[in-house]
mmCIF file with all atom_site columns, C-alpha atoms in Angstrom:
data_model
loop_
_atom_site.group_PDB
_atom_site.id
_atom_site.type_symbol
_atom_site.label_atom_id
_atom_site.label_alt_id
_atom_site.label_comp_id
_atom_site.label_asym_id
_atom_site.label_entity_id
_atom_site.label_seq_id
_atom_site.pdbx_PDB_ins_code
_atom_site.Cartn_x
_atom_site.Cartn_y
_atom_site.Cartn_z
_atom_site.occupancy
_atom_site.B_iso_or_equiv
_atom_site.pdbx_formal_charge
_atom_site.auth_seq_id
_atom_site.auth_comp_id
_atom_site.auth_asym_id
_atom_site.auth_atom_id
_atom_site.pdbx_PDB_model_num
ATOM 1   C CA . MET A 1 1   ? 108.437 -33.054 50.938 1.00 59.00 ? 1   MET A CA 1
ATOM 2   C CA . ARG A 1 2   ? 109.774 -35.718 53.152 1.00 68.00 ? 2   ARG A CA 1
ATOM 3   C CA . PRO A 1 3   ? 109.850 -39.463 52.178 1.00 60.00 ? 3   PRO A CA 1
ATOM 4   C CA . THR A 1 4   ? 106.749 -41.128 53.428 1.00 80.00 ? 4   THR A CA 1
ATOM 5   C CA . LEU A 1 5   ? 107.600 -44.470 52.416 1.00 94.00 ? 5   LEU A CA 1
ATOM 6   C CA . THR A 1 6   ? 110.591 -46.485 50.814 1.00 96.00 ? 6   THR A CA 1
ATOM 7   C CA . LEU A 1 7   ? 109.726 -49.635 48.610 1.00 97.00 ? 7   LEU A CA 1
ATOM 8   C CA . ARG A 1 8   ? 111.366 -51.773 46.032 1.00 98.00 ? 8   ARG A CA 1
ATOM 9   C CA . VAL A 1 9   ? 109.608 -52.322 42.718 1.00 98.00 ? 9   VAL A CA 1
ATOM 10  C CA . ARG A 1 10  ? 108.436 -55.837 42.858 1.00 97.00 ? 10  ARG A CA 1
ATOM 11  C CA . PHE A 1 11  ? 108.513 -58.487 39.887 1.00 96.00 ? 11  PHE A CA 1
ATOM 12  C CA . ALA A 1 12  ? 104.557 -58.631 39.785 1.00 97.00 ? 12  ALA A CA 1
ATOM 13  C CA . GLU A 1 13  ? 104.474 -54.785 39.272 1.00 97.00 ? 13  GLU A CA 1
ATOM 14  C CA . THR A 1 14  ? 106.411 -54.748 36.022 1.00 96.00 ? 14  THR A CA 1
ATOM 15  C CA . ASP A 1 15  ? 105.143 -55.244 32.520 1.00 94.00 ? 15  ASP A CA 1
ATOM 16  C CA . GLN A 1 16  ? 106.548 -57.517 29.637 1.00 92.00 ? 16  GLN A CA 1
ATOM 17  C CA . MET A 1 17  ? 109.499 -54.922 29.256 1.00 92.00 ? 17  MET A CA 1
ATOM 18  C CA . GLY A 1 18  ? 110.557 -55.250 32.867 1.00 92.00 ? 18  GLY A CA 1
ATOM 19  C CA . ILE A 1 19  ? 109.039 -51.507 33.597 1.00 96.00 ? 19  ILE A CA 1
ATOM 20  C CA . ALA A 1 20  ? 107.016 -50.922 36.501 1.00 97.00 ? 20  ALA A CA 1
ATOM 21  C CA . HIS A 1 21  ? 103.315 -51.036 35.348 1.00 96.00 ? 21  HIS A CA 1
ATOM 22  C CA . HIS A 1 22  ? 101.551 -47.586 35.319 1.00 95.00 ? 22  HIS A CA 1
ATOM 23  C CA . SER A 1 23  ? 98.912  -48.801 37.833 1.00 96.00 ? 23  SER A CA 1
ATOM 24  C CA . ALA A 1 24  ? 101.641 -49.687 40.438 1.00 97.00 ? 24  ALA A CA 1
ATOM 25  C CA . TYR A 1 25  ? 102.178 -45.757 40.909 1.00 98.00 ? 25  TYR A CA 1
ATOM 26  C CA . VAL A 1 26  ? 98.607  -45.494 42.098 1.00 97.00 ? 26  VAL A CA 1
ATOM 27  C CA . VAL A 1 27  ? 99.008  -48.160 44.549 1.00 97.00 ? 27  VAL A CA 1
ATOM 28  C CA . TRP A 1 28  ? 102.288 -46.560 45.930 1.00 98.00 ? 28  TRP A CA 1
ATOM 29  C CA . PHE A 1 29  ? 100.629 -43.412 46.216 1.00 98.00 ? 29  PHE A CA 1
ATOM 30  C CA . GLU A 1 30  ? 97.910  -44.994 48.296 1.00 97.00 ? 30  GLU A CA 1
ATOM 31  C CA . ALA A 1 31  ? 100.518 -46.546 50.596 1.00 97.00 ? 31  ALA A CA 1
ATOM 32  C CA . ALA A 1 32  ? 102.373 -43.161 50.985 1.00 97.00 ? 32  ALA A CA 1
ATOM 33  C CA . ARG A 1 33  ? 98.900  -41.546 51.933 1.00 96.00 ? 33  ARG A CA 1
ATOM 34  C CA . VAL A 1 34  ? 98.093  -44.137 54.638 1.00 95.00 ? 34  VAL A CA 1
ATOM 35  C CA . GLU A 1 35  ? 101.410 -43.960 56.113 1.00 95.00 ? 35  GLU A CA 1
ATOM 36  C CA . TRP A 1 36  ? 101.220 -40.069 56.020 1.00 95.00 ? 36  TRP A CA 1
ATOM 37  C CA . LEU A 1 37  ? 98.294  -40.300 58.229 1.00 94.00 ? 37  LEU A CA 1
ATOM 38  C CA . ARG A 1 38  ? 99.779  -43.086 60.318 1.00 93.00 ? 38  ARG A CA 1
ATOM 39  C CA . ALA A 1 39  ? 102.541 -40.927 60.975 1.00 93.00 ? 39  ALA A CA 1
ATOM 40  C CA . ARG A 1 40  ? 100.324 -38.134 62.571 1.00 92.00 ? 40  ARG A CA 1
ATOM 41  C CA . GLY A 1 41  ? 98.680  -40.724 64.662 1.00 92.00 ? 41  GLY A CA 1
ATOM 42  C CA . MET A 1 42  ? 95.658  -41.160 62.676 1.00 92.00 ? 42  MET A CA 1
ATOM 43  C CA . SER A 1 43  ? 94.431  -43.992 60.350 1.00 93.00 ? 43  SER A CA 1
ATOM 44  C CA . TYR A 1 44  ? 91.745  -44.701 57.657 1.00 92.00 ? 44  TYR A CA 1
ATOM 45  C CA . ARG A 1 45  ? 90.559  -47.336 59.603 1.00 94.00 ? 45  ARG A CA 1
ATOM 46  C CA . ALA A 1 46  ? 89.483  -45.277 62.444 1.00 95.00 ? 46  ALA A CA 1
ATOM 47  C CA . LEU A 1 47  ? 87.881  -42.933 60.042 1.00 94.00 ? 47  LEU A CA 1
ATOM 48  C CA . GLU A 1 48  ? 85.929  -45.862 58.449 1.00 95.00 ? 48  GLU A CA 1
ATOM 49  C CA . GLU A 1 49  ? 84.853  -46.856 61.984 1.00 95.00 ? 49  GLU A CA 1
ATOM 50  C CA . GLU A 1 50  ? 83.402  -43.377 62.090 1.00 95.00 ? 50  GLU A CA 1
ATOM 51  C CA . GLY A 1 51  ? 81.285  -44.281 59.097 1.00 96.00 ? 51  GLY A CA 1
ATOM 52  C CA . VAL A 1 52  ? 83.414  -42.225 56.561 1.00 97.00 ? 52  VAL A CA 1
ATOM 53  C CA . SER A 1 53  ? 85.636  -43.349 53.726 1.00 96.00 ? 53  SER A CA 1
ATOM 54  C CA . LEU A 1 54  ? 87.702  -41.256 51.638 1.00 97.00 ? 54  LEU A CA 1
ATOM 55  C CA . ALA A 1 55  ? 86.723  -41.999 47.837 1.00 97.00 ? 55  ALA A CA 1
ATOM 56  C CA . VAL A 1 56  ? 88.969  -41.150 44.981 1.00 98.00 ? 56  VAL A CA 1
ATOM 57  C CA . SER A 1 57  ? 87.350  -38.378 42.897 1.00 98.00 ? 57  SER A CA 1
ATOM 58  C CA . ALA A 1 58  ? 90.093  -37.349 40.902 1.00 98.00 ? 58  ALA A CA 1
ATOM 59  C CA . LEU A 1 59  ? 93.643  -38.668 40.041 1.00 98.00 ? 59  LEU A CA 1
ATOM 60  C CA . ASN A 1 60  ? 96.725  -37.471 38.162 1.00 98.00 ? 60  ASN A CA 1
ATOM 61  C CA . VAL A 1 61  ? 99.979  -39.315 37.652 1.00 98.00 ? 61  VAL A CA 1
ATOM 62  C CA . LEU A 1 62  ? 103.002 -37.557 35.548 1.00 98.00 ? 62  LEU A CA 1
ATOM 63  C CA . TYR A 1 63  ? 105.716 -40.097 34.403 1.00 97.00 ? 63  TYR A CA 1
ATOM 64  C CA . HIS A 1 64  ? 109.011 -38.439 34.499 1.00 98.00 ? 64  HIS A CA 1
ATOM 65  C CA . GLN A 1 65  ? 111.309 -41.821 33.938 1.00 98.00 ? 65  GLN A CA 1
ATOM 66  C CA . SER A 1 66  ? 110.691 -45.432 33.945 1.00 97.00 ? 66  SER A CA 1
ATOM 67  C CA . THR A 1 67  ? 111.211 -47.702 36.931 1.00 98.00 ? 67  THR A CA 1
ATOM 68  C CA . ARG A 1 68  ? 112.149 -51.195 36.859 1.00 97.00 ? 68  ARG A CA 1
ATOM 69  C CA . PHE A 1 69  ? 112.162 -54.312 38.977 1.00 96.00 ? 69  PHE A CA 1
ATOM 70  C CA . ASP A 1 70  ? 114.168 -54.020 42.254 1.00 97.00 ? 70  ASP A CA 1
ATOM 71  C CA . ASP A 1 71  ? 114.541 -50.159 41.898 1.00 98.00 ? 71  ASP A CA 1
ATOM 72  C CA . GLU A 1 72  ? 114.525 -48.714 45.404 1.00 98.00 ? 72  GLU A CA 1
ATOM 73  C CA . LEU A 1 73  ? 112.129 -45.670 45.580 1.00 98.00 ? 73  LEU A CA 1
ATOM 74  C CA . SER A 1 74  ? 111.066 -43.125 48.034 1.00 97.00 ? 74  SER A CA 1
ATOM 75  C CA . VAL A 1 75  ? 107.534 -42.101 47.777 1.00 98.00 ? 75  VAL A CA 1
ATOM 76  C CA . GLN A 1 76  ? 106.222 -38.823 49.347 1.00 97.00 ? 76  GLN A CA 1
ATOM 77  C CA . ALA A 1 77  ? 102.926 -37.726 50.328 1.00 97.00 ? 77  ALA A CA 1
ATOM 78  C CA . GLU A 1 78  ? 101.506 -34.318 51.650 1.00 96.00 ? 78  GLU A CA 1
ATOM 79  C CA . MET A 1 79  ? 98.061  -33.019 52.115 1.00 97.00 ? 79  MET A CA 1
ATOM 80  C CA . THR A 1 80  ? 97.524  -29.848 50.211 1.00 97.00 ? 80  THR A CA 1
ATOM 81  C CA . GLU A 1 81  ? 93.986  -29.035 50.732 1.00 97.00 ? 81  GLU A CA 1
ATOM 82  C CA . LEU A 1 82  ? 91.500  -29.951 53.452 1.00 98.00 ? 82  LEU A CA 1
ATOM 83  C CA . LYS A 1 83  ? 87.866  -28.881 53.418 1.00 97.00 ? 83  LYS A CA 1
ATOM 84  C CA . SER A 1 84  ? 84.816  -30.544 55.101 1.00 97.00 ? 84  SER A CA 1
ATOM 85  C CA . ARG A 1 85  ? 83.923  -32.267 51.514 1.00 98.00 ? 85  ARG A CA 1
ATOM 86  C CA . ARG A 1 86  ? 87.422  -32.387 49.920 1.00 98.00 ? 86  ARG A CA 1
ATOM 87  C CA . VAL A 1 87  ? 90.893  -33.502 50.642 1.00 98.00 ? 87  VAL A CA 1
ATOM 88  C CA . ARG A 1 88  ? 93.828  -33.139 48.524 1.00 98.00 ? 88  ARG A CA 1
ATOM 89  C CA . TYR A 1 89  ? 97.114  -34.911 48.367 1.00 97.00 ? 89  TYR A CA 1
ATOM 90  C CA . ARG A 1 90  ? 100.343 -34.587 46.293 1.00 97.00 ? 90  ARG A CA 1
ATOM 91  C CA . TYR A 1 91  ? 102.733 -37.235 45.796 1.00 98.00 ? 91  TYR A CA 1
ATOM 92  C CA . GLU A 1 92  ? 106.579 -37.495 44.459 1.00 98.00 ? 92  GLU A CA 1
ATOM 93  C CA . ILE A 1 93  ? 108.275 -40.666 43.826 1.00 98.00 ? 93  ILE A CA 1
ATOM 94  C CA . THR A 1 94  ? 112.160 -40.440 43.535 1.00 97.00 ? 94  THR A CA 1
ATOM 95  C CA . ARG A 1 95  ? 115.013 -43.129 42.904 1.00 98.00 ? 95  ARG A CA 1
ATOM 96  C CA . GLY A 1 96  ? 118.455 -41.967 44.017 1.00 96.00 ? 96  GLY A CA 1
ATOM 97  C CA . GLY A 1 97  ? 117.182 -38.461 44.714 1.00 94.00 ? 97  GLY A CA 1
ATOM 98  C CA . GLU A 1 98  ? 115.729 -38.027 40.934 1.00 97.00 ? 98  GLU A CA 1
ATOM 99  C CA . ARG A 1 99  ? 112.084 -37.677 40.488 1.00 98.00 ? 99  ARG A CA 1
ATOM 100 C CA . VAL A 1 100 ? 110.466 -40.545 38.577 1.00 98.00 ? 100 VAL A CA 1
ATOM 101 C CA . ALA A 1 101 ? 106.862 -39.567 38.804 1.00 98.00 ? 101 ALA A CA 1
ATOM 102 C CA . SER A 1 102 ? 104.656 -37.154 40.605 1.00 98.00 ? 102 SER A CA 1
ATOM 103 C CA . GLY A 1 103 ? 100.745 -36.687 41.070 1.00 98.00 ? 103 GLY A CA 1
ATOM 104 C CA . GLU A 1 104 ? 97.830  -35.538 43.078 1.00 98.00 ? 104 GLU A CA 1
ATOM 105 C CA . SER A 1 105 ? 94.811  -37.051 44.056 1.00 98.00 ? 105 SER A CA 1
ATOM 106 C CA . VAL A 1 106 ? 91.613  -35.744 45.351 1.00 99.00 ? 106 VAL A CA 1
ATOM 107 C CA . HIS A 1 107 ? 89.195  -37.446 47.816 1.00 98.00 ? 107 HIS A CA 1
ATOM 108 C CA . THR A 1 108 ? 85.581  -37.044 48.832 1.00 98.00 ? 108 THR A CA 1
ATOM 109 C CA . PRO A 1 109 ? 84.214  -38.007 52.191 1.00 98.00 ? 109 PRO A CA 1
ATOM 110 C CA . VAL A 1 110 ? 81.377  -40.680 51.837 1.00 98.00 ? 110 VAL A CA 1
ATOM 111 C CA . ASP A 1 111 ? 79.156  -42.550 54.080 1.00 97.00 ? 111 ASP A CA 1
ATOM 112 C CA . ARG A 1 112 ? 78.555  -46.397 54.009 1.00 96.00 ? 112 ARG A CA 1
ATOM 113 C CA . ARG A 1 113 ? 76.081  -45.887 51.336 1.00 97.00 ? 113 ARG A CA 1
ATOM 114 C CA . GLY A 1 114 ? 78.320  -43.878 49.212 1.00 96.00 ? 114 GLY A CA 1
ATOM 115 C CA . ARG A 1 115 ? 76.612  -40.578 49.844 1.00 98.00 ? 115 ARG A CA 1
ATOM 116 C CA . VAL A 1 116 ? 78.850  -37.364 50.136 1.00 98.00 ? 116 VAL A CA 1
ATOM 117 C CA . VAL A 1 117 ? 79.096  -36.238 53.602 1.00 98.00 ? 117 VAL A CA 1
ATOM 118 C CA . ARG A 1 118 ? 81.301  -33.925 55.456 1.00 97.00 ? 118 ARG A CA 1
ATOM 119 C CA . LEU A 1 119 ? 84.513  -35.005 57.328 1.00 97.00 ? 119 LEU A CA 1
ATOM 120 C CA . PRO A 1 120 ? 84.023  -35.317 61.111 1.00 96.00 ? 120 PRO A CA 1
ATOM 121 C CA . GLN A 1 121 ? 84.810  -32.107 62.891 1.00 96.00 ? 121 GLN A CA 1
ATOM 122 C CA . ALA A 1 122 ? 87.474  -33.679 64.884 1.00 95.00 ? 122 ALA A CA 1
ATOM 123 C CA . TRP A 1 123 ? 89.145  -34.831 61.708 1.00 95.00 ? 123 TRP A CA 1
ATOM 124 C CA . LEU A 1 124 ? 89.323  -31.427 60.341 1.00 96.00 ? 124 LEU A CA 1
ATOM 125 C CA . GLN A 1 125 ? 90.736  -29.823 63.520 1.00 96.00 ? 125 GLN A CA 1
ATOM 126 C CA . ALA A 1 126 ? 93.380  -32.628 63.929 1.00 94.00 ? 126 ALA A CA 1
ATOM 127 C CA . LEU A 1 127 ? 94.539  -32.381 60.259 1.00 95.00 ? 127 LEU A CA 1
ATOM 128 C CA . GLU A 1 128 ? 94.394  -28.584 59.653 1.00 95.00 ? 128 GLU A CA 1
ATOM 129 C CA . LYS A 1 129 ? 97.756  -27.891 61.055 1.00 94.00 ? 129 LYS A CA 1
ATOM 130 C CA . HIS A 1 130 ? 99.239  -30.681 58.753 1.00 94.00 ? 130 HIS A CA 1
ATOM 131 C CA . VAL A 1 131 ? 98.406  -28.995 55.343 1.00 95.00 ? 131 VAL A CA 1
ATOM 132 C CA . ALA A 1 132 ? 101.182 -28.197 53.112 1.00 92.00 ? 132 ALA A CA 1
ATOM 133 C CA . PRO A 1 133 ? 101.218 -24.773 51.284 1.00 83.00 ? 133 PRO A CA 1
ATOM 134 C CA . LEU A 1 134 ? 100.720 -25.261 47.674 1.00 74.00 ? 134 LEU A CA 1
#
């Protein structure tokens, strides 16, 4: 995986012990996922303009090491599965080359009413060449 996003742990993302709160990792995954799409000339906004959103239907985070305020992190994202009704990403967060967290998310395309739909064919065709092997 190549770095998708570099960030520093912000003070607001830490808990009383000065450690990054577990919920921050999910936000970092999402930011990396958005940047992953942008680097391929696509955007969530464009998909939403077509009336489709990608709802998170499953999420898994493994915490390998703690991170603290002002740590510089690299967040990698890559798509590992692309189907008309399911998209899967995996993530890795590193600090100085050491893995601090990893995870996976599964997304289901839904319309504006929240009903499951298929990804537009043009999106499937544009993304299929970017799916990483498991």
